[in-house]
Structure formats: structure tokens, C-alpha cells
CSV table of C-alpha atoms and ligand atoms in Angstrom, one decimal:
chain,number,residue,atom,x,y,z
A,77,UNK,CA,-50.8,-58.3,256.1
A,78,UNK,CA,-48.2,-56.0,257.8
A,79,UNK,CA,-48.0,-56.4,261.3
A,80,UNK,CA,-47.6,-52.6,262.1
A,81,UNK,CA,-49.9,-50.3,260.2
A,82,UNK,CA,-48.2,-47.4,261.8
A,83,UNK,CA,-44.7,-46.7,263.3
A,84,UNK,CA,-43.9,-43.6,264.8
A,85,UNK,CA,-40.3,-43.0,265.0
A,86,UNK,CA,-38.7,-40.2,267.1
A,87,UNK,CA,-40.9,-38.0,265.7
A,88,UNK,CA,-40.7,-34.3,267.0
A,89,UNK,CA,-42.9,-31.1,265.3
A,90,UNK,CA,-41.3,-27.5,265.8
A,91,UNK,CA,-43.8,-24.7,265.0
A,92,UNK,CA,-42.1,-21.4,264.3
A,93,UNK,CA,-44.4,-18.8,265.8
A,94,UNK,CA,-44.6,-15.4,263.6
A,95,UNK,CA,-45.2,-13.2,266.8
A,96,UNK,CA,-42.5,-14.9,269.0
A,97,UNK,CA,-38.8,-15.5,268.4
A,98,UNK,CA,-38.9,-18.6,269.9
A,99,UNK,CA,-40.1,-21.8,268.2
A,100,UNK,CA,-42.6,-23.9,269.5
A,101,UNK,CA,-41.9,-27.4,270.2
A,102,UNK,CA,-45.1,-29.2,269.9
A,103,UNK,CA,-44.0,-32.6,269.8
A,104,UNK,CA,-40.5,-34.0,270.8
A,105,UNK,CA,-39.2,-37.6,270.2
A,106,UNK,CA,-42.6,-39.6,270.2
A,107,UNK,CA,-42.3,-42.8,269.3
A,108,UNK,CA,-45.0,-45.7,269.3
A,109,UNK,CA,-46.9,-48.3,267.2
A,110,UNK,CA,-49.8,-49.3,265.7
A,111,UNK,CA,-50.7,-52.3,265.4
A,112,UNK,CA,-52.6,-53.7,262.1
A,113,UNK,CA,-56.5,-54.4,263.2
A,114,UNK,CA,-55.8,-52.7,266.4
A,115,UNK,CA,-58.2,-50.0,268.1
A,116,UNK,CA,-55.6,-47.4,269.5
A,117,UNK,CA,-56.5,-44.4,271.5
A,118,UNK,CA,-54.4,-41.1,271.5
A,119,UNK,CA,-55.1,-39.8,275.1
A,120,UNK,CA,-53.5,-36.3,276.6
A,121,UNK,CA,-54.4,-33.3,278.1
A,122,UNK,CA,-55.5,-30.3,275.5
A,123,UNK,CA,-52.5,-29.0,273.5
A,124,UNK,CA,-50.2,-31.8,274.1
A,125,UNK,CA,-50.0,-32.2,270.3
A,126,UNK,CA,-52.5,-35.1,269.5
A,127,UNK,CA,-54.2,-33.2,266.5
A,128,UNK,CA,-50.6,-32.4,265.4
A,129,UNK,CA,-49.5,-35.9,265.7
A,130,UNK,CA,-52.6,-37.2,263.7
A,131,UNK,CA,-52.0,-34.7,261.3
A,132,UNK,CA,-48.7,-36.0,260.4
A,133,UNK,CA,-49.7,-39.6,260.6
A,134,UNK,CA,-52.3,-38.8,257.9
A,135,UNK,CA,-49.8,-37.1,255.9
A,136,UNK,CA,-51.1,-33.3,256.2
A,137,UNK,CA,-48.0,-32.2,257.5
A,138,UNK,CA,-44.4,-33.6,257.5
A,139,UNK,CA,-42.7,-33.6,261.0
A,140,UNK,CA,-39.7,-31.6,261.7
A,141,UNK,CA,-37.2,-34.8,262.8
A,142,UNK,CA,-38.3,-38.5,262.8
A,143,UNK,CA,-40.3,-40.6,260.5
A,144,UNK,CA,-43.7,-42.0,259.9
A,145,UNK,CA,-44.0,-45.3,258.4
A,146,UNK,CA,-47.8,-45.5,257.1
A,147,UNK,CA,-48.6,-48.8,255.9
A,148,UNK,CA,-52.6,-48.0,255.1
A,149,UNK,CA,-54.0,-48.8,251.6
A,150,UNK,CA,-56.8,-46.5,252.0
A,151,UNK,CA,-56.8,-44.1,255.1
A,152,UNK,CA,-59.7,-42.1,256.0
A,153,UNK,CA,-60.6,-39.7,258.8
A,154,UNK,CA,-63.3,-38.2,261.1
A,155,UNK,CA,-63.3,-35.0,262.5
A,156,UNK,CA,-64.6,-33.4,265.4
A,157,UNK,CA,-66.4,-30.4,263.4
A,158,UNK,CA,-67.7,-33.5,261.2
A,159,UNK,CA,-66.3,-31.3,258.0
A,160,UNK,CA,-69.4,-32.1,255.8
A,161,UNK,CA,-70.5,-30.1,252.8
A,162,UNK,CA,-73.1,-28.5,253.5
A,163,UNK,CA,-74.5,-27.9,249.7
A,164,UNK,CA,-74.6,-31.7,249.2
A,165,UNK,CA,-77.1,-34.5,250.4
A,166,UNK,CA,-76.3,-37.0,253.2
A,167,UNK,CA,-75.9,-39.6,250.0
A,168,UNK,CA,-73.7,-37.2,248.1
A,169,UNK,CA,-71.3,-36.2,251.3
A,170,UNK,CA,-71.2,-39.9,251.9
A,171,UNK,CA,-70.1,-40.7,248.4
A,172,UNK,CA,-68.1,-37.9,247.9
A,173,UNK,CA,-65.2,-39.9,248.3
A,174,UNK,CA,-65.9,-42.3,245.7
A,175,UNK,CA,-66.9,-39.7,243.2
A,176,UNK,CA,-63.6,-38.1,243.4
A,177,UNK,CA,-62.0,-42.0,242.7
A,178,UNK,CA,-63.9,-42.0,239.7
A,179,UNK,CA,-66.6,-45.1,240.6
A,180,UNK,CA,-69.6,-45.0,238.1
A,181,UNK,CA,-72.6,-42.9,239.8
A,182,UNK,CA,-74.6,-46.3,240.3
A,183,UNK,CA,-72.0,-47.8,241.8
A,184,UNK,CA,-71.1,-45.0,244.4
A,185,UNK,CA,-75.1,-44.9,245.4
A,186,UNK,CA,-75.2,-48.8,246.0
A,187,UNK,CA,-71.9,-48.4,248.0
A,188,UNK,CA,-72.8,-45.1,250.0
A,189,UNK,CA,-76.2,-46.9,251.1
A,190,UNK,CA,-74.8,-49.8,252.5
A,191,UNK,CA,-72.6,-47.7,254.9
A,192,UNK,CA,-75.6,-45.0,255.5
A,193,UNK,CA,-77.5,-48.1,256.7
A,194,UNK,CA,-74.6,-49.2,259.1
A,195,UNK,CA,-74.7,-45.8,260.8
A,196,UNK,CA,-78.4,-46.3,261.0
A,197,UNK,CA,-79.5,-43.4,258.5
A,198,UNK,CA,-81.7,-45.1,256.2
A,199,UNK,CA,-84.4,-42.7,255.0
A,200,UNK,CA,-82.5,-39.7,255.4
A,201,UNK,CA,-79.8,-39.7,252.4
A,202,UNK,CA,-81.8,-37.1,250.7
A,203,UNK,CA,-81.3,-34.6,253.7
A,204,UNK,CA,-79.0,-31.8,253.9
A,205,UNK,CA,-76.8,-31.2,256.8
A,206,UNK,CA,-78.5,-28.7,258.8
A,207,UNK,CA,-81.8,-30.7,258.4
A,208,UNK,CA,-79.7,-33.1,260.9
A,209,UNK,CA,-79.0,-33.2,264.8
A,210,UNK,CA,-75.0,-33.2,265.6
A,211,UNK,CA,-75.0,-37.0,266.3
A,212,UNK,CA,-76.6,-37.6,263.1
A,213,UNK,CA,-74.1,-35.3,261.2
A,214,UNK,CA,-71.2,-37.6,262.5
A,215,UNK,CA,-73.0,-40.9,261.4
A,216,UNK,CA,-72.7,-39.2,257.9
A,217,UNK,CA,-69.1,-38.7,258.7
A,218,UNK,CA,-68.5,-42.2,259.8
A,219,UNK,CA,-70.3,-43.4,256.8
A,220,UNK,CA,-68.5,-41.3,254.3
A,221,UNK,CA,-65.2,-42.5,256.0
A,222,UNK,CA,-66.5,-46.5,255.5
A,223,UNK,CA,-67.5,-45.6,252.1
A,224,UNK,CA,-63.9,-45.5,250.9
A,225,UNK,CA,-63.3,-48.7,252.5
A,226,UNK,CA,-60.4,-47.5,254.5
A,227,UNK,CA,-58.0,-50.1,256.0
A,228,UNK,CA,-56.9,-47.3,258.6
A,229,UNK,CA,-59.2,-44.9,259.9
A,230,UNK,CA,-58.3,-42.1,261.9
A,231,UNK,CA,-60.6,-40.3,264.1
A,232,UNK,CA,-59.8,-36.8,266.2
A,233,UNK,CA,-61.9,-36.3,268.9
A,234,UNK,CA,-65.0,-37.4,267.0
A,235,UNK,CA,-67.7,-37.7,269.8
A,236,UNK,CA,-66.2,-34.2,271.5
A,237,UNK,CA,-69.2,-32.0,270.1
A,238,UNK,CA,-71.7,-34.2,271.0
A,239,UNK,CA,-74.1,-35.0,274.2
A,240,UNK,CA,-73.0,-37.5,276.4
A,241,UNK,CA,-76.0,-39.6,275.6
A,242,UNK,CA,-75.5,-39.5,271.9
A,243,UNK,CA,-71.9,-40.0,272.0
A,244,UNK,CA,-72.3,-42.9,274.0
A,245,UNK,CA,-74.8,-44.5,271.1
A,246,UNK,CA,-72.3,-43.5,268.3
A,247,UNK,CA,-69.5,-45.2,270.7
A,248,UNK,CA,-71.5,-48.3,270.7
A,249,UNK,CA,-71.7,-48.0,267.0
A,250,UNK,CA,-68.3,-47.1,266.1
A,251,UNK,CA,-67.3,-50.4,268.5
A,252,UNK,CA,-69.6,-52.6,266.4
A,253,UNK,CA,-68.4,-51.1,263.1
A,254,UNK,CA,-64.6,-51.6,264.0
A,255,UNK,CA,-65.5,-55.6,264.3
A,256,UNK,CA,-67.8,-55.4,261.2
A,257,UNK,CA,-65.2,-53.9,259.0
A,258,UNK,CA,-61.8,-55.3,260.9
A,259,UNK,CA,-59.9,-52.0,260.2
A,260,UNK,CA,-57.6,-50.1,262.1
A,261,UNK,CA,-58.4,-47.3,264.2
A,262,UNK,CA,-56.3,-44.7,265.4
A,263,UNK,CA,-58.6,-42.1,267.7
A,264,UNK,CA,-57.8,-39.1,269.4
A,265,UNK,CA,-59.6,-38.2,272.6
A,266,UNK,CA,-59.5,-36.6,276.1
A,267,UNK,CA,-61.9,-38.7,277.7
A,268,UNK,CA,-60.7,-41.7,279.8
A,269,UNK,CA,-64.0,-43.8,279.6
A,270,UNK,CA,-64.0,-43.3,275.9
A,271,UNK,CA,-60.7,-44.9,275.5
A,272,UNK,CA,-60.8,-47.7,278.1
A,273,UNK,CA,-64.6,-48.6,276.2
A,274,UNK,CA,-63.1,-48.8,272.9
A,275,UNK,CA,-59.5,-49.6,272.7
A,276,UNK,CA,-56.9,-52.6,272.8
A,277,UNK,CA,-54.2,-49.8,273.5
A,278,UNK,CA,-54.1,-46.4,275.1
A,279,UNK,CA,-51.4,-44.2,274.3
A,280,UNK,CA,-51.0,-41.8,277.0
A,281,UNK,CA,-49.3,-38.4,276.5
A,282,UNK,CA,-48.2,-35.7,278.1
A,283,UNK,CA,-47.4,-31.8,277.4
A,284,UNK,CA,-44.9,-29.1,276.9
A,285,UNK,CA,-43.4,-30.6,275.1
A,286,UNK,CA,-46.0,-33.2,273.8
A,287,UNK,CA,-44.6,-37.0,274.5
A,288,UNK,CA,-45.9,-40.4,274.8
A,289,UNK,CA,-45.9,-40.7,278.6
A,290,UNK,CA,-46.9,-44.3,279.0
A,291,UNK,CA,-48.8,-47.1,276.7
A,292,UNK,CA,-51.4,-49.2,278.2
A,293,UNK,CA,-53.0,-52.3,276.8
A,294,UNK,CA,-56.5,-53.5,277.4
A,295,UNK,CA,-57.5,-57.1,277.2
A,296,UNK,CA,-61.0,-56.9,279.0
A,297,UNK,CA,-63.5,-58.7,277.1
A,298,UNK,CA,-66.0,-56.7,274.3
A,299,UNK,CA,-68.4,-55.2,274.7
A,300,UNK,CA,-66.8,-53.6,277.5
A,301,UNK,CA,-68.9,-54.0,280.8
A,302,UNK,CA,-68.9,-50.4,282.0
A,303,UNK,CA,-69.6,-51.1,285.2
A,304,UNK,CA,-67.2,-53.7,286.0
A,305,UNK,CA,-64.5,-53.2,288.6
A,306,UNK,CA,-61.8,-53.9,285.9
A,307,UNK,CA,-63.2,-50.9,284.1
A,308,UNK,CA,-63.1,-48.6,286.9
A,309,UNK,CA,-59.7,-49.9,287.8
A,310,UNK,CA,-58.4,-49.2,284.3
A,311,UNK,CA,-60.2,-45.9,284.2
A,312,UNK,CA,-58.4,-44.8,287.6
A,313,UNK,CA,-54.9,-46.4,286.4
A,314,UNK,CA,-55.1,-44.1,283.2
A,315,UNK,CA,-56.6,-41.1,285.0
A,316,UNK,CA,-53.7,-41.3,287.5
A,317,UNK,CA,-50.9,-40.8,284.7
A,318,UNK,CA,-52.6,-38.1,282.8
A,319,UNK,CA,-51.2,-34.5,283.8
A,320,UNK,CA,-54.2,-32.4,284.2
B,478,ADP,P1,-54.1,-30.9,270.9
B,478,ADP,O1,-55.0,-31.7,269.7
B,478,ADP,O2,-53.6,-32.3,271.6
B,478,ADP,O3,-55.3,-30.3,271.7
B,478,ADP,P2,-52.5,-29.7,269.1
B,478,ADP,O4,-52.2,-30.8,268.3
B,478,ADP,O5,-53.9,-29.0,268.5
B,478,ADP,O6,-53.2,-30.2,270.7
B,478,ADP,O7,-51.5,-28.4,269.5
B,478,ADP,C1,-50.5,-29.0,270.3
B,478,ADP,C2,-49.8,-27.7,270.3
B,478,ADP,O8,-49.1,-26.8,269.1
B,478,ADP,C3,-50.7,-26.5,270.9
B,478,ADP,O9,-50.1,-25.4,272.0
B,478,ADP,C4,-50.8,-25.3,269.7
B,478,ADP,O10,-50.9,-24.0,269.8
B,478,ADP,C5,-49.4,-25.8,268.7
B,478,ADP,N1,-49.9,-25.5,267.1
B,478,ADP,C6,-50.7,-26.5,266.8
B,478,ADP,N2,-50.6,-26.2,265.3
B,478,ADP,C7,-49.7,-25.1,265.4
B,478,ADP,C8,-49.2,-24.2,264.0
B,478,ADP,N3,-49.7,-24.7,262.6
B,478,ADP,N4,-48.6,-23.5,264.2
B,478,ADP,C9,-48.3,-23.3,265.9
B,478,ADP,N5,-48.6,-24.0,266.5
B,478,ADP,C10,-49.4,-24.9,266.4
B,479,MG,MG1,-56.4,-31.4,269.3
């Protein structure tokens, strides 16, 4: 296994804005690395280019300048708005990626059920997304990602549209699943507490233009004691680095 899962090297992303004559620099000279097996968070104010960077890492957009080395064999993504297929059942949503790779119906079902169970949705496999709460929908999103056995999981603000009580439960489940499956996770967030709870490394970005401001390593034992002094000190330290 390579030691670096992702190497972002001097990446800039420049958008042409049709209604303006100027070009817009969303990312400027961004460099950082994601070591294999780590949980890394990208944090920064709204508009600093977090989603743009994640899209480039996923290979959905090509950077204007610089290079991205992504050593993932299988990549999966989880989105803020869940991005489920409303006409498919939970089971068919979760098995969707396997269907695309030609896995047999029987095996698709078996593998999907393992991950439906992982996220606590056993018994809901025949429901449709509209019958589920927001938290349950994101559980489907996570199960769908796990079902392709990713070595890299990219998440863009996965808990931002959930109420805090629900988000807290999903964070704890994500931490457990990350340890169970030993995958590399790169998660975009705008919440410092979320980053400190989950991450080995926090990459702090600043805006206009989007750049990496600082990288903070977190070695607190897991599961993180969210009421400890060390935890609050790190939250304060990272918060102080973020431009608001
Ligand atoms: P974040 O996820 O950190 O909130 P984004 O990556 O979504 O930020 O956006 C960064 C900046 O780039 C924003 O100002 C946004 O309007 C702009 N932007 C993103 N995508 C495009 C695009 N396809 N065309 C033009 N501007 C874009
Ligand atoms: Mg975003």
C-alpha cells in the first residue's frame, strides 16, 4: 500500500464567469497530502473552495494548474444532500454501485444488506427515501458508499443538513465504520468540533483565493473525549486560524 492516498500539488482552479469579464480564482496553489488510512478533514469558511477541491480530487473536474495524484483503487462519495434515487428502495439505492459493476443480483443483495446493517437500517431495506428521516437518508448514503468497498471515501459536508442530535449519532457511527473498514477518509466540513472529533489531520483553508493556511495533526485517543480540556484547546486553536 502506498503511504500517500492523495497528493495535491500546487493546484489552482480558475473559473470563467460568463457575466463578468474577469476570471475567478477559486483555488490558488493548493498543496497537501492525505496519508493512506487517515481520517483527514478540510475545513474553511463558505466559498473557500472546499467542494471545488473535493471535485478535483474525485476526478470530476480537471484543475487549471497543478497535479492531483489519487491512488485509490475504489473511490466512493457521500454528499450533503444525500443524492439518493427517489424511485429506488433503500436496498436498490445501496446496491446501485454493484449493479453498475455487473455483480449478480443475489450477491448485490447480500453485500448491500451487510452495509444496511452497518448503518442500523435493517428492516428498512424495502422503504423508499421519502419514507425516511434526513438522518436515515444519509445512513443510506453511507451504506451505498461502503457497498463498493472503497479504499477512499470522499465526503462533502455529510452532516450539514441534519439536526445536531442526528448529526452527532452519525458522526459516532462514521468513526466506528472508519475503524472497522480501515479506509482513508477525506471529509469537507465547516464545523471545527466535527473536524476535531473525527480527524487525524485537519487541513485549514482560507478564502479569496482558496488556499491551505495550516495543517493541524490530532493525536488525541479515540473515541475522542468531547468534554476534555485537550479537546477544547484544539477546537480553540483551529477556530482561531479560520477567517470568519
Ligand atoms: P465551498 O465548498 O468551500 O463553500 P466552493 O468550492 O463551492 O466553496 O466554491 C468556491 C468558489 O468558487 C465560490 O465562490 C463559488 O461561487 C465558485 N465556483 C464554484 N464552482 C464554480 C463554477 N463551476 N463556476 C464558477 N464559479 C464556481
Ligand atoms: Mg461546499
